[in-house]
Each structure stands twice: as C-alpha cells, then as structure tokens.
Amino acid sequence: GKSGYDHYMLKEIHEQPRALRKCLRGRVDELGGTVELDELDEPPRPTAVQFVACGTSYHAALYGAQLFQDAGIPAQAFLASEYVTSPPPTGDALVVGVTQSGETADTLSALREAKGRGARTLALTNVVGSTVSRECDHVIYIRAGPEIGVAASKTFASQLAALNLFALATANGGDRDGLGALRDLPSEVQAVIDDSTAADVAAEYLDADGYFFIGRGLNYPVALEGALKLKEITYRHAEGFAAGELKHGPLALVTENTPVIAIATGDGELARKTVGNVKEVEARNAPVIAVTDGQSDIERYADHVLPIPETHPRTAAVLANVQLQLFAYHTAARLGRSIDKPRNLAKSVTVE
Ligand code: M6R
C-alpha cells in the first residue's frame, strides 16, 4: 500500500534514502578505496562507452556519460530510438542500456543493434530476470525495489548512484572523495526531503504559462529530468535546457509568468556562468527559483531558494533532483492530477 502517503510517487520519493542504501550496500570498500560489483566477475575495461536509454533513463545516461568522460574514458549517451543512426562503436567499446524496467522496446532494440555491430553489452536495470538482464553480456542491478508510480523517482536516484559505482569500478578505484560522497548520499537525501519547502514554492506558480529548467554539466541532465517530471504529472508545459542555450532562442519565451528553475552547485566556472544566465532571465522579470548549495551568489538573483547541502558535484546532482521531484509532485497535487497514473502514459513502453 501507500503507507499513509497520498500517492505512490510521494512514498517512492521518501523511499530514496533506503533505496540508495540498498544500492550501495556491500559494494563500497572505503578503506581500500574500491568498488566491488558482485554481478560482474571482472569489471569490463572498455576503451569507450556508449549509453542507450529513453526518457528518465536517458537523463541518467547523460549523467553516466559525463562520469566516464571525467574518468578519461570516452563516452556518449544516445536516445535508444535514435541509436541506429549513430556512428558504430569502435575498438573495445561497451554499449550500456540504462532501463529501469528492463523491458523498454526501444532500448532492447538498440542493444540488439549494438550486438549486431559486434559490441559487448551491459544492462543497468532494476528488475532481476528482465529481458535486458537476459540479453546483455553483463548486468548491474540498481536495487531500488519496486516502483509503482508511472513517473520514475527513486529508480532515477538509484540509477545515478549505480552509475557512480560502475564508473568507479571501471576506473579502478582511488577516488576517495567520490566514495565518501556516495556514503553520505542517503542521509543527505533524507535531509533534503525533511527540510524541503518545494511544496510552498510550487503553490505560488500554479498558474504559470510554462516552466523552464536550466543547469550545466552534471546539472544539465537534472534540468531535463525536472522538466520531464513536471510535464508528465502536471500536464503543464515545461522545458529543460543547458543553461547556456537559453539565450540562443528559448529566452524569447521567458516572461514574468514563466518561472525559471536554475540549478547551480559548487563555486566553479559552471555555477558562475549559470548565475550569468539567471541574471538575463531576472532582467526579463521571470521568477527565479534557485536550487543551490549556497556556494555561488545565485541567491542574490532568486525569488526562492531550494537549498541542498554542500557536497561532491556528482552527488549534488542527485540532491538537486530531489528538490525538483518535490516541486513537480506538489504542483501536480495542488492541481489535482492523477499523479501515479498520468494520462496517456504507461510504466513500461513495450512498443517502438
Ligand atoms: O523502464 P525504462 O527505464 O527503460 O523506461 C524508460 C522511460 O519510459 C521512462 O524512464 C519514462 O521516461 C519515465 N516513466 C518518466 O518518468
């Protein structure tokens, strides 16, 4: 049952700390600085990685590709339904299907295409015994537990955590900061859930003409995911952009009735440039909702702040996403939407 929550989605958002603990349990050796994934006899050591996925899982794939890039392994994410048009994998490339259900037709077909091209394949999935787990050469389970809400919430968080484990295992350890950040992630997610004011902020923008989500780097897929979640469960128009792209067109849509939800974490170049983009929307009188760890001066230009604790950039993305999940959920709840079963959508999409 829903254990007292109004919707499965809210229950599943609240289950994230537990789901993340399950994902990490027994897989991280902090003393040795290594990651052990039992499902893999040997971590594959690919020369390059291609991710294929759809929807929310594609956003996880974009994030995963950045992790591998950062570890010095060339990586790209493709929409599974577009994979046939991509350049074939070269050398000892690994093609990774990210699919919560393990049954998504587009993703299965991209993986079959990859096999046909001679690549090794790996499934990152939640469902033991799923089609993807049977068809791929390797499998990593995200261990999120069953997800009932059509909108992916805890499975996305667990995908991001499992992608961290996978990247750390492939890079062969040595990243103590990354491991430490993962260890702290479940309790940080709990703290964000406990302190979130997203419900109050959401209540102020129920009549918005549209919602824009912006972020850079690892926060770019989070912006895409924030927008997808909002449109899926509220039926309102929302778009996610790389923050730098706003001025190349979408800025024409920005008005005082289109809140811009900007994610800026850390104190580096990416955050500084995102703050620059936020100044542009503020000058057009758009309400700004900043999701931030307080390390940049974005708060100065924001009407509302949804805070997250200061942490590693990789886990900051997970925490920022929790605020966006709650923002979407509470907007949909106020609008009285069918949150767990949005119109026209199915939990797993088994047609191409
Ligand atoms: O089961 P999968 O992860 O392969 O599903 C892919 C998408 O259909 C899925 O992520 C969809 O976008 C979400 N339900 C959106 O919340």
Tab-separated table of C-alpha atoms and ligand atoms in Angstrom:
chain	number	residue	atom	x	y	z
A	1	GLY	CA	0.000	0.000	0.000
A	2	LYS	CA	0.851	3.665	0.086
A	3	SER	CA	1.817	3.556	3.800
A	4	GLY	CA	-0.143	6.715	4.569
A	5	TYR	CA	1.151	8.767	1.641
A	6	ASP	CA	-1.390	10.304	-0.754
A	7	HIS	CA	0.373	8.811	-3.760
A	8	TYR	CA	2.899	6.111	-4.533
A	9	MET	CA	5.110	8.752	-6.093
A	10	LEU	CA	5.422	10.632	-2.799
A	11	LYS	CA	6.088	7.363	-0.987
A	12	GLU	CA	8.762	6.488	-3.517
A	13	ILE	CA	10.396	9.918	-3.254
A	14	HIS	CA	10.579	9.335	0.503
A	15	GLU	CA	11.965	5.841	-0.001
A	16	GLN	CA	15.060	7.183	-1.751
A	17	PRO	CA	17.419	7.137	1.233
A	18	ARG	CA	16.594	3.476	1.807
A	19	ALA	CA	16.811	2.626	-1.890
A	20	LEU	CA	20.221	4.302	-2.106
A	21	ARG	CA	21.479	2.419	0.941
A	22	LYS	CA	20.424	-0.816	-0.714
A	23	CYS	CA	22.164	0.177	-3.927
A	24	LEU	CA	25.431	0.908	-2.105
A	25	ARG	CA	25.346	-1.892	0.476
A	26	GLY	CA	28.306	-4.236	0.299
A	27	ARG	CA	29.623	-2.606	-2.856
A	28	VAL	CA	31.925	0.090	-1.488
A	29	ASP	CA	35.196	-0.613	0.270
A	30	GLU	CA	36.084	2.778	1.600
A	31	LEU	CA	39.262	1.663	3.314
A	32	GLY	CA	40.603	0.046	0.180
A	33	GLY	CA	39.170	2.842	-1.947
A	34	THR	CA	37.488	0.390	-4.307
A	35	VAL	CA	34.082	-0.649	-5.575
A	36	GLU	CA	33.031	-4.285	-5.852
A	37	LEU	CA	30.130	-5.207	-8.112
A	38	ASP	CA	29.317	-8.863	-7.479
A	39	GLU	CA	27.311	-9.236	-10.683
A	40	LEU	CA	30.471	-8.590	-12.706
A	41	ASP	CA	33.094	-11.315	-12.461
A	42	GLU	CA	35.557	-8.781	-13.798
A	43	PRO	CA	34.633	-5.154	-14.432
A	44	PRO	CA	34.734	-4.743	-18.209
A	45	ARG	CA	37.529	-2.314	-19.097
A	46	PRO	CA	36.185	-0.715	-22.236
A	47	THR	CA	38.108	1.758	-24.394
A	48	ALA	CA	34.852	3.665	-24.904
A	49	VAL	CA	31.268	3.564	-23.653
A	50	GLN	CA	28.005	4.221	-25.499
A	51	PHE	CA	24.872	4.566	-23.390
A	52	VAL	CA	21.413	3.922	-24.826
A	53	ALA	CA	18.185	4.736	-22.965
A	54	CYS	CA	14.815	6.514	-23.097
A	55	GLY	CA	13.086	9.197	-21.053
A	56	THR	CA	14.260	9.486	-17.469
A	57	SER	CA	16.770	6.700	-18.027
A	58	TYR	CA	18.254	8.729	-20.895
A	59	HIS	CA	18.834	11.574	-18.442
A	60	ALA	CA	20.645	9.112	-16.191
A	61	ALA	CA	22.645	8.020	-19.247
A	62	LEU	CA	23.694	11.616	-19.996
A	63	TYR	CA	24.911	11.864	-16.413
A	64	GLY	CA	26.695	8.497	-16.680
A	65	ALA	CA	28.467	9.537	-19.865
A	66	GLN	CA	29.885	12.576	-18.058
A	67	LEU	CA	31.200	10.386	-15.239
A	68	PHE	CA	33.084	8.173	-17.701
A	69	GLN	CA	34.365	11.181	-19.631
A	70	ASP	CA	35.671	12.612	-16.340
A	71	ALA	CA	37.421	9.287	-15.677
A	72	GLY	CA	39.175	9.587	-19.038
A	73	ILE	CA	37.028	7.025	-20.888
A	74	PRO	CA	35.346	8.455	-23.987
A	75	ALA	CA	31.580	8.129	-23.525
A	76	GLN	CA	28.374	9.258	-25.192
A	77	ALA	CA	24.681	8.893	-24.465
A	78	PHE	CA	22.164	8.177	-27.217
A	79	LEU	CA	18.394	8.116	-27.241
A	80	ALA	CA	17.726	4.437	-27.802
A	81	SER	CA	15.202	5.183	-30.558
A	82	GLU	CA	17.883	7.121	-32.479
A	83	TYR	CA	20.736	4.703	-31.908
A	84	VAL	CA	20.584	3.163	-35.395
A	85	THR	CA	21.762	6.485	-36.849
A	86	SER	CA	24.764	6.765	-34.514
A	87	PRO	CA	28.351	6.023	-35.510
A	88	PRO	CA	29.141	2.346	-34.813
A	89	PRO	CA	31.095	1.590	-31.633
A	90	THR	CA	34.806	1.289	-32.291
A	91	GLY	CA	37.561	-0.755	-30.678
A	92	ASP	CA	36.645	-2.452	-27.462
A	93	ALA	CA	33.564	-0.342	-26.817
A	94	LEU	CA	30.881	-1.297	-24.341
A	95	VAL	CA	27.245	-0.418	-25.033
A	96	VAL	CA	25.271	0.157	-21.833
A	97	GLY	CA	21.487	0.014	-21.762
A	98	VAL	CA	20.032	2.016	-18.898
A	99	THR	CA	16.496	0.788	-18.290
A	100	GLN	CA	14.686	0.647	-15.005
A	101	SER	CA	12.109	-1.919	-16.169
A	102	GLY	CA	14.436	-3.848	-18.446
A	103	GLU	CA	11.556	-4.195	-20.915
A	104	THR	CA	11.602	-0.938	-22.915
A	105	ALA	CA	11.327	-1.913	-26.588
A	106	ASP	CA	13.425	0.994	-27.916
A	107	THR	CA	16.266	0.197	-25.522
A	108	LEU	CA	16.176	-3.551	-26.179
A	109	SER	CA	16.265	-2.907	-29.898
A	110	ALA	CA	19.240	-0.509	-29.615
A	111	LEU	CA	21.122	-3.133	-27.594
A	112	ARG	CA	20.344	-5.783	-30.211
A	113	GLU	CA	21.645	-3.392	-32.848
A	114	ALA	CA	24.831	-2.921	-30.781
A	115	LYS	CA	25.281	-6.690	-30.517
A	116	GLY	CA	24.823	-6.950	-34.252
A	117	ARG	CA	27.607	-4.420	-34.616
A	118	GLY	CA	29.855	-6.667	-32.549
A	119	ALA	CA	29.865	-4.656	-29.312
A	120	ARG	CA	29.694	-6.092	-25.818
A	121	THR	CA	26.606	-5.007	-23.915
A	122	LEU	CA	25.804	-4.250	-20.293
A	123	ALA	CA	22.399	-3.702	-18.707
A	124	LEU	CA	21.878	-1.297	-15.812
A	125	THR	CA	18.431	-2.252	-14.556
A	126	ASN	CA	16.156	-2.583	-11.555
A	127	VAL	CA	14.463	-5.839	-12.486
A	128	VAL	CA	16.140	-9.177	-11.878
A	129	GLY	CA	15.308	-11.592	-14.691
A	130	SER	CA	14.073	-8.831	-17.034
A	131	THR	CA	14.547	-9.223	-20.774
A	132	VAL	CA	17.501	-6.822	-20.767
A	133	SER	CA	19.226	-8.743	-17.981
A	134	ARG	CA	18.939	-11.947	-20.020
A	135	GLU	CA	20.055	-10.486	-23.328
A	136	CYS	CA	23.133	-8.493	-22.273
A	137	ASP	CA	26.650	-9.822	-21.666
A	138	HIS	CA	26.817	-8.130	-18.258
A	139	VAL	CA	24.308	-6.701	-15.803
A	140	ILE	CA	24.388	-4.278	-12.877
A	141	TYR	CA	21.322	-4.063	-10.646
A	142	ILE	CA	20.305	-0.711	-9.198
A	143	ARG	CA	18.353	-2.385	-6.333
A	144	ALA	CA	15.757	0.377	-5.967
A	145	GLY	CA	12.923	-2.013	-5.109
A	146	PRO	CA	9.582	-1.992	-6.966
A	147	GLU	CA	8.364	1.370	-8.247
A	148	ILE	CA	4.589	1.688	-8.716
A	149	GLY	CA	4.238	5.325	-9.798
A	150	VAL	CA	4.486	5.711	-13.563
A	151	ALA	CA	6.795	8.692	-13.010
A	152	ALA	CA	10.282	7.421	-12.256
A	153	SER	CA	11.589	8.852	-8.984
A	154	LYS	CA	13.594	6.522	-6.754
A	155	THR	CA	14.751	4.475	-9.720
A	156	PHE	CA	16.375	7.597	-11.205
A	157	ALA	CA	18.266	8.316	-7.968
A	158	SER	CA	19.384	4.698	-7.803
A	159	GLN	CA	20.456	4.760	-11.453
A	160	LEU	CA	22.684	7.754	-10.708
A	161	ALA	CA	24.186	6.027	-7.662
A	162	ALA	CA	24.760	2.794	-9.603
A	163	LEU	CA	26.376	4.744	-12.443
A	164	ASN	CA	28.782	6.213	-9.900
A	165	LEU	CA	29.628	2.706	-8.705
A	166	PHE	CA	30.063	1.481	-12.261
A	167	ALA	CA	32.340	4.398	-13.215
A	168	LEU	CA	34.403	3.983	-10.040
A	169	ALA	CA	34.720	0.235	-10.593
A	170	THR	CA	35.789	0.776	-14.198
A	171	ALA	CA	38.310	3.474	-13.319
A	172	ASN	CA	39.839	1.040	-10.835
A	173	GLY	CA	39.383	2.852	-7.531
A	174	GLY	CA	41.464	5.521	-5.916
A	175	ASP	CA	38.732	8.167	-5.808
A	176	ARG	CA	38.203	8.563	-2.074
A	177	ASP	CA	36.244	11.791	-2.425
A	178	GLY	CA	33.823	10.113	-4.793
A	179	LEU	CA	33.389	7.122	-2.478
A	180	GLY	CA	32.913	9.319	0.578
A	181	ALA	CA	30.282	11.372	-1.225
A	182	LEU	CA	28.372	8.202	-2.087
A	183	ARG	CA	28.472	7.028	1.523
A	184	ASP	CA	26.927	10.303	2.691
A	185	LEU	CA	24.331	10.449	-0.082
A	186	PRO	CA	21.430	8.578	1.613
A	187	SER	CA	21.464	10.786	4.718
A	188	GLU	CA	21.851	13.938	2.623
A	189	VAL	CA	18.835	12.950	0.528
A	190	GLN	CA	16.931	12.427	3.785
A	191	ALA	CA	17.907	15.907	4.976
A	192	VAL	CA	16.775	17.499	1.702
A	193	ILE	CA	13.402	15.726	1.920
A	194	ASP	CA	12.935	16.700	5.576
A	195	ASP	CA	13.713	20.396	5.049
A	196	SER	CA	12.277	20.991	1.579
A	197	THR	CA	9.969	23.953	1.085
A	198	ALA	CA	9.217	22.913	-2.504
A	199	ALA	CA	5.512	22.492	-1.649
A	200	ASP	CA	5.192	26.176	-0.664
A	201	VAL	CA	7.166	27.385	-3.664
A	202	ALA	CA	5.140	25.195	-6.030
A	203	ALA	CA	1.892	26.649	-4.653
A	204	GLU	CA	2.900	30.116	-5.884
A	205	TYR	CA	3.203	29.155	-9.543
A	206	LEU	CA	0.174	27.014	-10.292
A	207	ASP	CA	-0.970	29.464	-12.990
A	208	ALA	CA	2.357	29.760	-14.748
A	209	ASP	CA	2.365	29.798	-18.571
A	210	GLY	CA	5.302	27.411	-18.576
A	211	TYR	CA	8.315	26.359	-16.584
A	212	PHE	CA	11.963	26.384	-17.650
A	213	PHE	CA	14.694	24.348	-16.015
A	214	ILE	CA	18.346	25.192	-16.579
A	215	GLY	CA	21.644	23.696	-15.469
A	216	ARG	CA	25.165	22.976	-16.720
A	217	GLY	CA	27.443	19.967	-16.550
A	218	LEU	CA	26.013	17.228	-14.351
A	219	ASN	CA	23.104	19.535	-13.561
A	220	TYR	CA	22.078	19.670	-17.229
A	221	PRO	CA	20.521	16.170	-17.207
A	222	VAL	CA	18.917	17.124	-13.884
A	223	ALA	CA	17.301	20.147	-15.571
A	224	LEU	CA	15.972	17.883	-18.345
A	225	GLU	CA	14.641	15.459	-15.759
A	226	GLY	CA	12.994	18.225	-13.707
A	227	ALA	CA	11.110	19.386	-16.798
A	228	LEU	CA	10.100	15.868	-17.865
A	229	LYS	CA	8.761	15.090	-14.391
A	230	LEU	CA	6.785	18.326	-14.284
A	231	LYS	CA	5.174	17.863	-17.700
A	232	GLU	CA	4.433	14.191	-17.098
A	233	ILE	CA	2.495	14.600	-13.857
A	234	THR	CA	1.131	18.175	-14.075
A	235	TYR	CA	0.271	18.316	-17.828
A	236	ARG	CA	1.812	21.789	-17.855
A	237	HIS	CA	4.368	22.895	-20.379
A	238	ALA	CA	7.937	22.655	-19.164
A	239	GLU	CA	11.313	22.561	-20.896
A	240	GLY	CA	14.784	21.814	-19.686
A	241	PHE	CA	17.791	23.492	-21.277
A	242	ALA	CA	21.510	23.610	-20.938
A	243	ALA	CA	21.763	26.979	-19.179
A	244	GLY	CA	23.957	28.386	-21.944
A	245	GLU	CA	21.345	27.614	-24.600
A	246	LEU	CA	18.644	29.823	-23.119
A	247	LYS	CA	19.934	32.909	-24.903
A	248	HIS	CA	20.024	31.068	-28.248
A	249	GLY	CA	16.247	31.061	-28.632
A	250	PRO	CA	14.181	29.984	-25.629
A	251	LEU	CA	14.765	33.353	-23.935
A	252	ALA	CA	12.071	34.707	-26.277
A	253	LEU	CA	9.533	32.702	-24.253
A	254	VAL	CA	10.654	33.996	-20.878
A	255	THR	CA	8.154	36.355	-19.207
A	256	GLU	CA	7.034	37.288	-15.710
A	257	ASN	CA	4.716	34.290	-15.886
A	258	THR	CA	7.330	31.630	-16.700
A	259	PRO	CA	9.301	30.625	-13.622
A	260	VAL	CA	12.890	29.605	-14.328
A	261	ILE	CA	14.227	26.891	-12.076
A	262	ALA	CA	18.010	27.188	-12.114
A	263	ILE	CA	20.362	24.617	-10.647
A	264	ALA	CA	23.779	25.933	-9.623
A	265	THR	CA	26.080	23.953	-7.373
A	266	GLY	CA	29.719	24.417	-6.471
A	267	ASP	CA	31.751	27.584	-6.824
A	268	GLY	CA	33.364	26.879	-10.172
A	269	GLU	CA	33.025	28.147	-13.701
A	270	LEU	CA	29.811	26.209	-14.405
A	271	ALA	CA	27.981	27.785	-11.471
A	272	ARG	CA	29.356	31.242	-12.279
A	273	LYS	CA	28.142	31.032	-15.858
A	274	THR	CA	24.739	29.721	-14.775
A	275	VAL	CA	24.425	32.739	-12.493
A	276	GLY	CA	25.124	34.886	-15.569
A	277	ASN	CA	22.241	33.192	-17.390
A	278	VAL	CA	19.998	33.731	-14.391
A	279	LYS	CA	20.732	37.469	-14.487
A	280	GLU	CA	19.421	37.504	-18.070
A	281	VAL	CA	16.087	35.963	-17.071
A	282	GLU	CA	15.817	38.123	-13.985
A	283	ALA	CA	16.159	41.184	-16.221
A	284	ARG	CA	13.058	39.911	-18.064
A	285	ASN	CA	11.184	39.754	-14.749
A	286	ALA	CA	10.844	35.994	-14.734
A	287	PRO	CA	10.555	34.495	-11.270
A	288	VAL	CA	13.750	32.610	-10.437
A	289	ILE	CA	13.789	29.510	-8.249
A	290	ALA	CA	17.377	28.581	-7.413
A	291	VAL	CA	18.372	25.071	-6.429
A	292	THR	CA	21.746	25.629	-4.858
A	293	ASP	CA	24.276	24.582	-2.258
A	294	GLY	CA	24.950	28.245	-1.482
A	295	GLN	CA	28.431	28.289	-2.988
A	296	SER	CA	27.669	30.798	-5.746
A	297	ASP	CA	25.847	34.124	-5.481
A	298	ILE	CA	22.780	32.837	-7.359
A	299	GLU	CA	20.623	33.545	-4.295
A	300	ARG	CA	21.013	37.279	-4.945
A	301	TYR	CA	19.018	36.929	-8.165
A	302	ALA	CA	16.497	34.383	-6.935
A	303	ASP	CA	12.925	34.836	-5.699
A	304	HIS	CA	13.070	31.478	-3.936
A	305	VAL	CA	15.836	29.146	-2.906
A	306	LEU	CA	15.525	25.374	-2.626
A	307	PRO	CA	18.725	24.533	-0.768
A	308	ILE	CA	20.851	21.424	-0.809
A	309	PRO	CA	23.892	20.703	1.360
A	310	GLU	CA	27.378	21.372	0.062
A	311	THR	CA	28.752	18.126	-1.343
A	312	HIS	CA	30.574	16.483	-4.261
A	313	PRO	CA	29.317	17.670	-7.687
A	314	ARG	CA	28.247	14.124	-8.574
A	315	THR	CA	26.010	13.719	-5.546
A	316	ALA	CA	24.855	17.349	-5.681
A	317	ALA	CA	23.005	16.448	-8.892
A	318	VAL	CA	21.076	13.721	-7.044
A	319	LEU	CA	20.160	16.129	-4.234
A	320	ALA	CA	19.085	18.874	-6.637
A	321	ASN	CA	16.864	16.356	-8.375
A	322	VAL	CA	15.072	15.585	-5.096
A	323	GLN	CA	14.004	19.244	-4.857
A	324	LEU	CA	12.727	19.093	-8.444
A	325	GLN	CA	10.808	15.875	-7.773
A	326	LEU	CA	9.080	17.538	-4.831
A	327	PHE	CA	8.378	20.688	-6.849
A	328	ALA	CA	6.729	18.636	-9.614
A	329	TYR	CA	4.867	16.422	-7.163
A	330	HIS	CA	3.393	19.291	-5.153
A	331	THR	CA	2.438	21.246	-8.271
A	332	ALA	CA	0.584	18.176	-9.565
A	333	ALA	CA	-1.024	17.509	-6.175
A	334	ARG	CA	-2.336	21.084	-5.967
A	335	LEU	CA	-3.692	20.772	-9.493
A	336	GLY	CA	-5.444	17.539	-8.510
A	337	ARG	CA	-3.757	15.424	-11.174
A	338	SER	CA	-3.708	11.651	-11.441
A	339	ILE	CA	-0.120	11.541	-10.246
A	340	ASP	CA	0.530	7.811	-10.112
A	341	LYS	CA	-1.108	7.128	-13.491
A	342	PRO	CA	-0.778	10.193	-15.688
A	343	ARG	CA	-2.978	10.230	-18.780
A	344	ASN	CA	-1.608	8.570	-21.953
A	345	LEU	CA	1.431	7.060	-20.191
A	346	ALA	CA	2.427	3.522	-19.243
A	347	LYS	CA	5.018	2.354	-16.753
A	348	SER	CA	6.879	0.343	-19.305
A	349	VAL	CA	6.750	1.059	-23.005
A	350	THR	CA	6.968	-2.185	-24.929
A	351	VAL	CA	6.389	-0.840	-28.447
A	352	GLU	CA	8.786	1.074	-30.693
B	1	M6R	O1	11.981	1.272	-17.891
B	1	M6R	P1	12.823	2.308	-18.548
B	1	M6R	O2	13.779	2.958	-17.619
B	1	M6R	O3	13.523	1.787	-19.781
B	1	M6R	O4	11.799	3.401	-19.053
B	1	M6R	C1	12.197	4.436	-19.922
B	1	M6R	C2	11.178	5.548	-19.916
B	1	M6R	O5	9.967	5.118	-20.492
B	1	M6R	C3	10.900	6.059	-18.505
B	1	M6R	O6	12.093	6.456	-17.888
B	1	M6R	C4	9.937	7.245	-18.506
B	1	M6R	O7	10.502	8.336	-19.175
B	1	M6R	C5	9.604	7.591	-17.053
B	1	M6R	N1	8.476	6.833	-16.589
B	1	M6R	C6	9.339	9.044	-16.853
B	1	M6R	O8	9.082	9.302	-15.508
